[in-house]
Short mmCIF file of C-alpha atoms (C1' of nucleotides) in Angstrom, two decimals:
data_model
loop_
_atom_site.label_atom_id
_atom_site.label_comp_id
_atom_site.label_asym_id
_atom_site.label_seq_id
_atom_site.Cartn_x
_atom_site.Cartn_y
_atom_site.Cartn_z
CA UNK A 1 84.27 96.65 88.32
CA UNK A 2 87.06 99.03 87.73
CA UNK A 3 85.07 101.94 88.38
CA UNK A 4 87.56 103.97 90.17
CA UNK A 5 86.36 106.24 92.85
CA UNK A 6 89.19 109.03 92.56
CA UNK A 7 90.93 109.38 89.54
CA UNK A 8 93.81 111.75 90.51
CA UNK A 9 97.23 110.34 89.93
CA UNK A 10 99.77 111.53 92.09
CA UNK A 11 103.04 112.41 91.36
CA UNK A 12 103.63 108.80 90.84
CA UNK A 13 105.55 107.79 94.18
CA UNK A 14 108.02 105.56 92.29
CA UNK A 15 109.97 103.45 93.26
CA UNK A 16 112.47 105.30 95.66
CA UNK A 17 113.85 101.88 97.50
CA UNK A 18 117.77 101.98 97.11
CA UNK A 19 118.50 101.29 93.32
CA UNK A 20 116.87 97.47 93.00
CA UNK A 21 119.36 95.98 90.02
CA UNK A 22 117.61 99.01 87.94
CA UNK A 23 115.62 95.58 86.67
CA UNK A 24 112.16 96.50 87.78
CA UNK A 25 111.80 100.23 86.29
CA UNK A 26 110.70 99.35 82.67
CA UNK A 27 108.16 96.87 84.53
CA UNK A 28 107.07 99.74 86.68
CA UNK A 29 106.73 102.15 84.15
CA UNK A 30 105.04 99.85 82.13
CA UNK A 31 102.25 99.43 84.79
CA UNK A 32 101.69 102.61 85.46
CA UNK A 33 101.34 103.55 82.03
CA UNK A 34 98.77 100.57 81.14
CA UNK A 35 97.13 100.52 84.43
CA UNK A 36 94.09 102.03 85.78
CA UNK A 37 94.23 104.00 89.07
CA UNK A 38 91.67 102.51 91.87
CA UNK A 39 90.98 103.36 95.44
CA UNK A 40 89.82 100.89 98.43
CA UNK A 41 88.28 101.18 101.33
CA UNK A 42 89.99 100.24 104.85
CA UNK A 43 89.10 96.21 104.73
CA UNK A 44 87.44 96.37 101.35
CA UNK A 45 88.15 92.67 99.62
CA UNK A 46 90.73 93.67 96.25
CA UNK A 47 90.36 89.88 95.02
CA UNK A 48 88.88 86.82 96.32
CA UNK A 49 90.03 83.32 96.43
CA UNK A 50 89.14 81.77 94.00
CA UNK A 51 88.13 84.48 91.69
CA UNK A 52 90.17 84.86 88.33
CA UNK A 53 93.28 86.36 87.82
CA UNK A 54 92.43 88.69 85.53
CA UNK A 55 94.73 91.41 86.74
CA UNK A 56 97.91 92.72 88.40
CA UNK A 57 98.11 95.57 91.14
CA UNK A 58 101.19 97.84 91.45
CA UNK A 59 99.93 99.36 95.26
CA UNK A 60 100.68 103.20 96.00
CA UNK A 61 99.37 104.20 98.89
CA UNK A 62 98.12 101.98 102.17
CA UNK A 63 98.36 98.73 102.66
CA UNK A 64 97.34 94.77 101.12
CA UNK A 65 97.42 91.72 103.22
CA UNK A 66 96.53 88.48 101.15
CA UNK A 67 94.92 85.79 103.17
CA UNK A 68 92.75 82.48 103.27
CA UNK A 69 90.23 80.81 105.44
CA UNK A 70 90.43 77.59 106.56
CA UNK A 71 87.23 75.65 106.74
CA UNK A 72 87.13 76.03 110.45
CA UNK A 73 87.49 79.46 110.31
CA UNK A 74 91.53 79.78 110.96
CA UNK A 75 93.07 82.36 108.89
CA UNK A 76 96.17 82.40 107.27
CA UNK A 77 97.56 85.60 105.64
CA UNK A 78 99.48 85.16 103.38
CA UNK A 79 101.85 88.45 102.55
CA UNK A 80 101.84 92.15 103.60
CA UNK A 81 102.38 94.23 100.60
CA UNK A 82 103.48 97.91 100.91
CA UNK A 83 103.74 101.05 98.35
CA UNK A 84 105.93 100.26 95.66
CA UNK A 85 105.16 96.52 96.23
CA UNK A 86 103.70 94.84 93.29
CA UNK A 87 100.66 92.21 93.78
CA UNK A 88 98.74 89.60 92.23
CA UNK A 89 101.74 88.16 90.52
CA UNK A 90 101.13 84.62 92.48
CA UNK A 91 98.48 82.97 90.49
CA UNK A 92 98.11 80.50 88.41
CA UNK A 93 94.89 80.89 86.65
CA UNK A 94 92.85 81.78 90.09
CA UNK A 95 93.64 83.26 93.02
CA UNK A 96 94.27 81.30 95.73
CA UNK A 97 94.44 83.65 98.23
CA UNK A 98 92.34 86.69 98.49
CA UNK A 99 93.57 90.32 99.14
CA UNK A 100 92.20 93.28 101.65
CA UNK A 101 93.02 96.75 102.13
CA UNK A 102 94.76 96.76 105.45
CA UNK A 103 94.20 101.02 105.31
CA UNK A 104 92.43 102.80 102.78
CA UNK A 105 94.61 102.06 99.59
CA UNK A 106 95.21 103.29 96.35
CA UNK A 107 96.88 101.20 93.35
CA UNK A 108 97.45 101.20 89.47
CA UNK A 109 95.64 97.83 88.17
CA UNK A 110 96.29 96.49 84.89
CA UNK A 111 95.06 93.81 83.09
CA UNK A 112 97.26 90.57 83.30
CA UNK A 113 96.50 89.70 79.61
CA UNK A 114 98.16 92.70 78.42
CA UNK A 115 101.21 92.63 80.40
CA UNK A 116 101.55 89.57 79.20
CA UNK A 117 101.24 90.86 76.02
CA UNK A 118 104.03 93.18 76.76
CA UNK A 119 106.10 90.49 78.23
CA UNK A 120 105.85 88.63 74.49
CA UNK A 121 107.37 91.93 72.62
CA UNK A 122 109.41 92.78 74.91
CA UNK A 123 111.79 90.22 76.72
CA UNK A 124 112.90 92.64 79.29
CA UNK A 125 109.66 93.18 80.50
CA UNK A 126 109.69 89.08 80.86
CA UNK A 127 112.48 88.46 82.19
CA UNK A 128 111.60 91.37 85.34
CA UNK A 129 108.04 89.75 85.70
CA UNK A 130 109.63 86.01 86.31
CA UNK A 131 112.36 88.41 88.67
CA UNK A 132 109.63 89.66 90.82
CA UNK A 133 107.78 86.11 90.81
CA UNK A 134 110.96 84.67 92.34
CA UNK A 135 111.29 87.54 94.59
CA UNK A 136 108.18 86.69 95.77
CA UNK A 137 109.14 82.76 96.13
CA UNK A 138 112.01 84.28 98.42
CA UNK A 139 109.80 85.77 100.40
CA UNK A 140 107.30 82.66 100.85
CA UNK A 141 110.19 80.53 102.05
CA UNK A 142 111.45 83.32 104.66
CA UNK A 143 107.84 83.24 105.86
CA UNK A 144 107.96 79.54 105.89
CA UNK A 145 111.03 79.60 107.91
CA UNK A 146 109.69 81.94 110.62
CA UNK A 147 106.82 79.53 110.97
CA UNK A 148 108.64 76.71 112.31
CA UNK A 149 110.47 78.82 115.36
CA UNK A 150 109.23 80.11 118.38
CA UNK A 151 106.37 82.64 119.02
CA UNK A 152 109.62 85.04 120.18
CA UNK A 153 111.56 84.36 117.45
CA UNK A 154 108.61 84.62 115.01
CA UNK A 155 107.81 88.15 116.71
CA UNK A 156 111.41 89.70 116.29
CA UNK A 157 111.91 88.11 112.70
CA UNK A 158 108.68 89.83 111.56
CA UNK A 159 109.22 93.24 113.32
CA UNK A 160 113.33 93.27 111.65
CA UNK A 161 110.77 92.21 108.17
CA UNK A 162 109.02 95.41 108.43
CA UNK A 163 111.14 97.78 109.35
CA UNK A 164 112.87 96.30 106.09
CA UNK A 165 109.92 96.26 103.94
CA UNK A 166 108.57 100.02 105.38
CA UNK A 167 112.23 101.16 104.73
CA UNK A 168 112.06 102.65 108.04
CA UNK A 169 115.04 102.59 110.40
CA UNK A 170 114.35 102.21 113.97
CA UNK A 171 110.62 103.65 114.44
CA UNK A 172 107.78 102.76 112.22
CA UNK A 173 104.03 102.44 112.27
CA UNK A 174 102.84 99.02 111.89
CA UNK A 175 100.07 98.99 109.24
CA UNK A 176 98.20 95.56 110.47
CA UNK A 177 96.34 94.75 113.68
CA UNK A 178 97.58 92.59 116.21
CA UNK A 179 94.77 90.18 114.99
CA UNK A 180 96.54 90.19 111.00
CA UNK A 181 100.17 90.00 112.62
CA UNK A 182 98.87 86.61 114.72
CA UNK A 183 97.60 85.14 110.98
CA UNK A 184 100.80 85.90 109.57
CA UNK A 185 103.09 83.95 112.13
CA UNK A 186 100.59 81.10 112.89
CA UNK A 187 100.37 82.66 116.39
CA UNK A 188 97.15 83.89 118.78
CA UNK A 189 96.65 87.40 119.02
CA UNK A 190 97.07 86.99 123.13
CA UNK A 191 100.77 85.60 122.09
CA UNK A 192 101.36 88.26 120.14
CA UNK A 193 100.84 90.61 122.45
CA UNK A 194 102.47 88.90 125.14
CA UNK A 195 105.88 88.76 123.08
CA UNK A 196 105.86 91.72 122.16
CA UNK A 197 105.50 93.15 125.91
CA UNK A 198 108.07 90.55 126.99
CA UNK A 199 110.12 92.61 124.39
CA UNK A 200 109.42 95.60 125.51
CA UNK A 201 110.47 94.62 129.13
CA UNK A 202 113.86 92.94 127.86
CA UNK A 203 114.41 96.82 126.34
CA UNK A 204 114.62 94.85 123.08
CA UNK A 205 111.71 97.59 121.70
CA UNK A 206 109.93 100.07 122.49
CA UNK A 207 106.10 100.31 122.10
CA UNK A 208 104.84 103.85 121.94
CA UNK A 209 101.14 102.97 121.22
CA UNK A 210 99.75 100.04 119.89
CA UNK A 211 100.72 100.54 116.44
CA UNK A 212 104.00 102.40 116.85
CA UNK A 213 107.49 100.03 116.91
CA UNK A 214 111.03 101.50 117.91
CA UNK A 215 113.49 99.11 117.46
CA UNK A 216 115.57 99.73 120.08
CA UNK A 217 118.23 96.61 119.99
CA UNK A 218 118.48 95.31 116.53
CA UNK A 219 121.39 93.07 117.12
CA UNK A 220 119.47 91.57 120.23
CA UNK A 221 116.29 90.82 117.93
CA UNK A 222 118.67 89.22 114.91
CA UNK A 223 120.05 87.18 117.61
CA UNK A 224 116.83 86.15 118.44
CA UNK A 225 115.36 85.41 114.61
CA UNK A 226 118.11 82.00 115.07
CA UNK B 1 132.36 69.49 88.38
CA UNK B 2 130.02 68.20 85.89
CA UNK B 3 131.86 64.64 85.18
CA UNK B 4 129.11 62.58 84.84
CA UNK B 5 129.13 59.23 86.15
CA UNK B 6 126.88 57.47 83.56
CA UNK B 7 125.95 58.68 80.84
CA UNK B 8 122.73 56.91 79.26
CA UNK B 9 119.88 59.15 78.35
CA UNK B 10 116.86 56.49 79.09
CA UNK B 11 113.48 56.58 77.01
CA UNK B 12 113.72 60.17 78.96
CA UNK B 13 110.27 59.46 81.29
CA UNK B 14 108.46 62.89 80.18
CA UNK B 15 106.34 64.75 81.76
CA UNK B 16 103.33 61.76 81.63
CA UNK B 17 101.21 63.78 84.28
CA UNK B 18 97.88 64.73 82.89
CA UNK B 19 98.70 67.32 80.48
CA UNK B 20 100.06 70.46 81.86
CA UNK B 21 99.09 72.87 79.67
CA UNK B 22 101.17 71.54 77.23
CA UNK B 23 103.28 74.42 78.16
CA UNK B 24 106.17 72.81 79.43
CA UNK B 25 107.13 70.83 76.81
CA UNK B 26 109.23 72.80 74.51
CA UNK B 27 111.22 73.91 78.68
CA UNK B 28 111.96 70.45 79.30
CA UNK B 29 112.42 69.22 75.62
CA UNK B 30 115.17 72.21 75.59
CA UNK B 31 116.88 70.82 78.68
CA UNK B 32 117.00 67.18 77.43
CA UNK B 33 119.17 68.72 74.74
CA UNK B 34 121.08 71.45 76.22
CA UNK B 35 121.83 69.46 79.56
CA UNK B 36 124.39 67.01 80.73
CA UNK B 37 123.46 63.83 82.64
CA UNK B 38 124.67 63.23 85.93
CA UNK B 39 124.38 60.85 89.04
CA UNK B 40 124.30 61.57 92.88
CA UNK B 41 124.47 59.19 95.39
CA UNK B 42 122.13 58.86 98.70
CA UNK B 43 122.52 61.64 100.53
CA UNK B 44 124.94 63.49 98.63
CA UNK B 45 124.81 67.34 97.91
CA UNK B 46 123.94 68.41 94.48
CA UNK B 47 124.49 72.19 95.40
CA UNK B 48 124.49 74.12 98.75
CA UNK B 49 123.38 77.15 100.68
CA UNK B 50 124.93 80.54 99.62
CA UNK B 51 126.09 78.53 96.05
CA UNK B 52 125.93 81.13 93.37
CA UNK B 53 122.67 80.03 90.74
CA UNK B 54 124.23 78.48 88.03
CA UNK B 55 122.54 75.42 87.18
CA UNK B 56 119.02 74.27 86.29
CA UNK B 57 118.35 70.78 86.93
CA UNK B 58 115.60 68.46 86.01
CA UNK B 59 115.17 65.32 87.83
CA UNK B 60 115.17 61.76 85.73
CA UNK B 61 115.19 59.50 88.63
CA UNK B 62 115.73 59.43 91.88
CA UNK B 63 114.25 61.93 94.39
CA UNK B 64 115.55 65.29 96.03
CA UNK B 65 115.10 67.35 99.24
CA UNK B 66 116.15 71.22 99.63
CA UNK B 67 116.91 72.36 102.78
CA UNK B 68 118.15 75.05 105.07
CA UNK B 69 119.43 74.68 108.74
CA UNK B 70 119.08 77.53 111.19
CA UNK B 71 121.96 78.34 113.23
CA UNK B 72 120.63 76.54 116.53
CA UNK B 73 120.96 73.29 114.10
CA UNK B 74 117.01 72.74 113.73
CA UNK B 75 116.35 71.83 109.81
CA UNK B 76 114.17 72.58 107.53
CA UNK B 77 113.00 71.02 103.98
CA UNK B 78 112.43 73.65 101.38
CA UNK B 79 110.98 71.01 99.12
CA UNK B 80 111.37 67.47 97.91
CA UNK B 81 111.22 66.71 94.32
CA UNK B 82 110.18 63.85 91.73
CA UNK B 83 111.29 62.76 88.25
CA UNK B 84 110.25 64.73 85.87
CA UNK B 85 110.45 68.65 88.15
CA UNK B 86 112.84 71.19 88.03
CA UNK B 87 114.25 72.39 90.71
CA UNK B 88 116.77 75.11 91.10
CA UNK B 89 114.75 77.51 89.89
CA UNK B 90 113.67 79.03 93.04
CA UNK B 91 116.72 81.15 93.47
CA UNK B 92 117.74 84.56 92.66
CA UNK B 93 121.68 85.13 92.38
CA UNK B 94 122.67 82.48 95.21
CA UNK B 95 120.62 79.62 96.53
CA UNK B 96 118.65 79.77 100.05
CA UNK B 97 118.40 76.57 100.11
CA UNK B 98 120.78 73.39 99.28
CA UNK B 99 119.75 70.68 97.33
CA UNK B 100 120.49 67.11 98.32
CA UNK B 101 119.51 63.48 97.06
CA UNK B 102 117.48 61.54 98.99
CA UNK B 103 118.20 57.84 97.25
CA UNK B 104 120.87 57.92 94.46
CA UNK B 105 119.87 60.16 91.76
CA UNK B 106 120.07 61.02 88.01
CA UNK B 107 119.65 64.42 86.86
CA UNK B 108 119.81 66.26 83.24
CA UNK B 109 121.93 70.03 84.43
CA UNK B 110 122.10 72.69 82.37
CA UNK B 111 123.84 75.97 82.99
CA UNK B 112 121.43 78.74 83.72
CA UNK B 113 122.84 81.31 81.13
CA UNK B 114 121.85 79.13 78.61
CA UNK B 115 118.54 78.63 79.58
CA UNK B 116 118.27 82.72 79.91
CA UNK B 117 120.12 82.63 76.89
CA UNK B 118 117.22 80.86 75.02
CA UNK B 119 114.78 82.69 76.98
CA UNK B 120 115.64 85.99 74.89
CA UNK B 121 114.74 84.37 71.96
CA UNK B 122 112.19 82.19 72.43
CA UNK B 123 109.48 83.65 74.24
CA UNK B 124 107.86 80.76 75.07
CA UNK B 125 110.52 79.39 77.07
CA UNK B 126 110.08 82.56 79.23
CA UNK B 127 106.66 82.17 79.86
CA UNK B 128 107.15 78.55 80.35
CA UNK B 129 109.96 79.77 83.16
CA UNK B 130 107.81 82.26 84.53
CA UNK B 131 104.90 79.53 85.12
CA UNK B 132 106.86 76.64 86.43
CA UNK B 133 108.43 79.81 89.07
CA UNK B 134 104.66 80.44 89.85
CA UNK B 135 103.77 76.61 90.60
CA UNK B 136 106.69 76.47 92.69
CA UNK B 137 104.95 79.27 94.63
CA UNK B 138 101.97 77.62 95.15
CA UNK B 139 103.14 75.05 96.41
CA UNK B 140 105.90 77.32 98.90
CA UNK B 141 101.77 78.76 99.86
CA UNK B 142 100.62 75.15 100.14
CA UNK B 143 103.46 74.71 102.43
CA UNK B 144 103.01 77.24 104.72
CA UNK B 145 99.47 76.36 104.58
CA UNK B 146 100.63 72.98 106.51
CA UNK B 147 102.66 74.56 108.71
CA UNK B 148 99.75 76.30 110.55
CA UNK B 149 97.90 73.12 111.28
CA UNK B 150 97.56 70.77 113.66
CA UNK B 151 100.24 67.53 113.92
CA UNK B 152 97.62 65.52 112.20
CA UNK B 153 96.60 67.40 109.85
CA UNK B 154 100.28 68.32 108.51
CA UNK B 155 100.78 64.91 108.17
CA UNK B 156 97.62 63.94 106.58
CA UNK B 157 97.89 66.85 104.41
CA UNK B 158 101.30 65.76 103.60
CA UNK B 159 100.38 61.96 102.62
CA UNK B 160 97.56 63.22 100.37
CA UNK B 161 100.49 65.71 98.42
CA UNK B 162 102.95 63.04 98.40
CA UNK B 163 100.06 60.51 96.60
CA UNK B 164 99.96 63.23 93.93
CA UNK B 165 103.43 64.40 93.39
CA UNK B 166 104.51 60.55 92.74
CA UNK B 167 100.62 60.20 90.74
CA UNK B 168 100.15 57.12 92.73
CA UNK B 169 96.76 55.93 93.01
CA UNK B 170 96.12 54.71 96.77
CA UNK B 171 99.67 52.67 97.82
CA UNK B 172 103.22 53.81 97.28
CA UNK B 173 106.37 54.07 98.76
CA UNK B 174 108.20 57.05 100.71
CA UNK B 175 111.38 58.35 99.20
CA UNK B 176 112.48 60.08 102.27
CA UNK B 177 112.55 59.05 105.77
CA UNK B 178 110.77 60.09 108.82
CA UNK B 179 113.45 62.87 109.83
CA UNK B 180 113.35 64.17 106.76
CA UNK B 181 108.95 64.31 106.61
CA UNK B 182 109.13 65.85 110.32
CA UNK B 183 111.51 68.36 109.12
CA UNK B 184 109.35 69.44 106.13
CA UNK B 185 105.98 69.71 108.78
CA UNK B 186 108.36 71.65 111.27
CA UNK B 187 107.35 68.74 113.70
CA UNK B 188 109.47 66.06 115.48
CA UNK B 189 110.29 62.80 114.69
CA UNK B 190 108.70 61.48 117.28
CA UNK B 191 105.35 63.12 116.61
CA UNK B 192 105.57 62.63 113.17
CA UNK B 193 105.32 58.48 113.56
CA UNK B 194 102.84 59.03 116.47
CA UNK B 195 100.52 60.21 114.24
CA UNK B 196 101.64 58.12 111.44
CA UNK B 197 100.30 55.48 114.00
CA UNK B 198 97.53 57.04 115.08
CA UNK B 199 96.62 57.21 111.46
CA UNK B 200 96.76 53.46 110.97
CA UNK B 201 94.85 52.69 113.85
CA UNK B 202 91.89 54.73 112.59
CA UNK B 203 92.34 52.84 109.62
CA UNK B 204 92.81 56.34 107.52
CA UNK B 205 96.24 54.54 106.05
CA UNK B 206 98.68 51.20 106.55
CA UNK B 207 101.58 50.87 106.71
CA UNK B 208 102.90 47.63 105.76
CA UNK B 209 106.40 48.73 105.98
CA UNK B 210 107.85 52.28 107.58
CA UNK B 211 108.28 53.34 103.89
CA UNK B 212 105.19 51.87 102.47
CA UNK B 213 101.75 53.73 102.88
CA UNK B 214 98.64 52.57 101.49
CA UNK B 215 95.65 55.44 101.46
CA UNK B 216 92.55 53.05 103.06
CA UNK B 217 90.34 56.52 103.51
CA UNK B 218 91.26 59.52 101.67
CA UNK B 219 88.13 60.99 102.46
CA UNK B 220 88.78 60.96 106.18
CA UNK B 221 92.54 61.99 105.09
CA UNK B 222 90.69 65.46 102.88
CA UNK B 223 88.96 65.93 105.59
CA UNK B 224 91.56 66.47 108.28
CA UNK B 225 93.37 68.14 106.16
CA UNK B 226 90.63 71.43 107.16
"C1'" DC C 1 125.10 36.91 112.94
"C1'" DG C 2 126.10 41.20 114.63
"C1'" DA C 3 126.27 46.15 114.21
"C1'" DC C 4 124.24 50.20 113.01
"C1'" DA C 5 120.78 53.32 111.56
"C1'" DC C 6 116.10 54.18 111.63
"C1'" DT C 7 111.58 53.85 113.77
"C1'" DT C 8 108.36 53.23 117.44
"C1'" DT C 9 106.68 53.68 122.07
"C1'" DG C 10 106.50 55.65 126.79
"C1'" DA C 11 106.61 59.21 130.55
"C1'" DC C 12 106.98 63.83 131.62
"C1'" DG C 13 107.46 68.94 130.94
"C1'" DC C 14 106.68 73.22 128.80
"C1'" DA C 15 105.35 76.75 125.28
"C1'" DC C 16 101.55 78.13 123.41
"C1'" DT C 17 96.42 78.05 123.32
"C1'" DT C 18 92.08 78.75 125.39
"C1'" DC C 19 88.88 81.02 128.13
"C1'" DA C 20 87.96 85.08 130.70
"C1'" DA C 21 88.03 89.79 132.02
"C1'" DA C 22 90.01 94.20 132.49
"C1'" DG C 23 92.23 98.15 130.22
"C1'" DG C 24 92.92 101.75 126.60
"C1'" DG C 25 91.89 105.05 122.64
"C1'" DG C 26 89.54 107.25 119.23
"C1'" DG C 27 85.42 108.52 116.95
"C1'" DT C 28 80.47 110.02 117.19
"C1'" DG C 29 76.55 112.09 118.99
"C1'" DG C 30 74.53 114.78 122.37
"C1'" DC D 1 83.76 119.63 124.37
"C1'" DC D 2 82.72 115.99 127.00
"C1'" DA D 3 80.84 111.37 127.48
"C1'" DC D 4 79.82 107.19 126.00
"C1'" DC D 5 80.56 103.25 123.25
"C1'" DC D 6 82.84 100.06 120.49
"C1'" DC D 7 86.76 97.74 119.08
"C1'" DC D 8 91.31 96.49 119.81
"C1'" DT D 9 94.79 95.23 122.98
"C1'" DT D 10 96.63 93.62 127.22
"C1'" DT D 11 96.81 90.70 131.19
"C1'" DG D 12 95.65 86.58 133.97
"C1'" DA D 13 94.80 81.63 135.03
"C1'" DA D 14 94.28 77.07 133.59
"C1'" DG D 15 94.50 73.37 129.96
"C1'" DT D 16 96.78 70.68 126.26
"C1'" DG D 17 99.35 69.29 122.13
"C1'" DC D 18 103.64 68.70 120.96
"C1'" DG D 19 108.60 68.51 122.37
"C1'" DT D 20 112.11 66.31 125.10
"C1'" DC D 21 114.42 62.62 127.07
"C1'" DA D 22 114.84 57.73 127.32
"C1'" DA D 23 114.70 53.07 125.84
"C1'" DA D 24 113.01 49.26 123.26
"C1'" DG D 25 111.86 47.39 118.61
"C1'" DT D 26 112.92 46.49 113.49
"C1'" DG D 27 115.18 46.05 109.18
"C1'" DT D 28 119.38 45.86 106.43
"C1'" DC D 29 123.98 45.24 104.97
"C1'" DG D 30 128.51 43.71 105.70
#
DNA sequence: CGACACTTTGACGCACTTCAAAGGGGGTGG
DNA sequence: CCACCCCCTTTGAAGTGCGTCAAAGTGTCG
């Protein structure tokens, strides 16, 4: 484990997102300077469920999906992280959900027992890892609120998500497949796809290829997301 | 704001769950003495959507829902809470969610400052923060979990959670009524005490009265629960 | 005892799923 | 460079679980 298959580390992309309360740099730094760079493959597994949490993942390039398995086989993911995004910040002891390369990724992991560590010297460093946890609590009860509308609401409340989370304006490249996008909203893939057309007819989007969104009536989508 | 209606501390009911790390301890211990009691009646609002964050409160007796409505009216329950949690934790500078009691209500608050306050001294107080954020994620991940299931098994996922949270063996009694359980499963009303009947007559559960369940089968419960 | 709020039960409709098959599109080998 | 293949996505038709609308229990508190 940790054998890292590249070991260049790039300029570090940091965080360029509009000035986030100026909380998480020291965090951030921190990382990068402790951690480890590592490289996975396009759906190579970056923790299983179940497995320990034994260490923290600051993601630079690509993209993560967490998810979990029902016993019958339904699939529930979980989160969609992007660069900049830091992961593996859920757990208790274990994982509970397990996380994939979506793309071919690249990310700065550090061990968990020496951030915390950190955290214990320096309170600042504390105080922006229980930030980020709640951050991430935010974001589980959005999720859980998108789950209990309709497949079209679900749809537009997830595409207005990512164009927030790629920081793109109105055109992006959706990372995920149809297939990961169903998981996420608790929706079949032949849904999906339907909605999405149905929101391409109603001139709400456009859909270049597959993969490519424009956003082409925000307001009409937010009126949608209830 | 803040008068308290009564103002008896009672043998404060600790934490008797089967020891939690002994972690949160010294948290709650800390509240006990930096907090202020206070009473809510049945359905009144202990602090509401958009609310700035300024209060921590743990939960003597009583029990608590958080919720949300969507502009359309629909509802839905964050979480509900037992004596002996914290709750109000889950926000960052304002509250997503409102807080309200479900039967009257006693709670210890204590202004968040403080508790941050402490939190730069103590270090163990900021871990203890960090990990009671993190099992209020897992259980947001539990939630949406439910969400994603069939009508029966939300609800038989739900009875099995509620059995814990109030660390009843096999019979206890519902805080909250049936509106309240559909609204946390994003069903109906209707479909929530189909199934609660449906339930009975497969002899999974009784129900001697609406409030009153009695687990006759958790195995058959566990194991719709997928 | 009566009124009100909550819960249960019933009949019907619809949004989403399921099952099935027909498009793409992009990468590899010939 | 083209052709073929594989995987992903889209579209179609039919089924169903849950929602909606309606009304009849049930318990509780004045």
């Amino acid at each position: 484990m940790l054998a890292h298959t590249t070991n260049f580390a790039p300029a570090p992309v940091r965080n360029a997102r509009t000035a986030p309360p100026a909380a998480t740099h020291g965090l951030a730094d921190a990382l990068d300077m402790m951690g480890a760079p590592m490289t996975f493959k396009r759906n190579a597994e970056i923790y299983g469920e179940n497995e320990p949490a034994e260490y923290l993942y600051k993601l630079v390039k690509g993209a993560v999906r967490t998810s979990k398995f029902l016993d019958d086989g339904r699939r529930q993911i979980g989160d969609f992280y992007m660069p900049g995004d830091i992961f593996g910040l859920e757990a208790a002891a274990e994982h509970t959900f397990s996380a994939e390369a979506i793309s071919d990724v690249q990310v700065i992991v550090v061990k968990r027992s020496a951030v915390e560590a950190l955290a214990v010297r320096d309170n600042d460093v504390a105080r922006q890892l229980w930030t980020m946890t709640r951050r991430e609590l935010q974001r589980m009860q959005d999720h859980i609120l998108l789950l209990i509308k309709t497949a079209q609401e679900r749809v537009a409340g997830f595409l207005l998500e990512m164009a927030n989370r790629i920081k793109a304006r109105d055109e992006f490249d959706l990372p995920m497949s149809r297939q990961d996008i169903a998981d996420y909203l608790g929706l079949t893939i032949e849904t999906v796809s339907r909605t999405l057309t149905s929101l391409e007819n109603s001139a709400a989007i456009a859909l270049p290829s597959s993969r490519r969104v424009v956003l082409r009536n925000r307001a009409a989508l937010a009126r949608m997301n209830a």
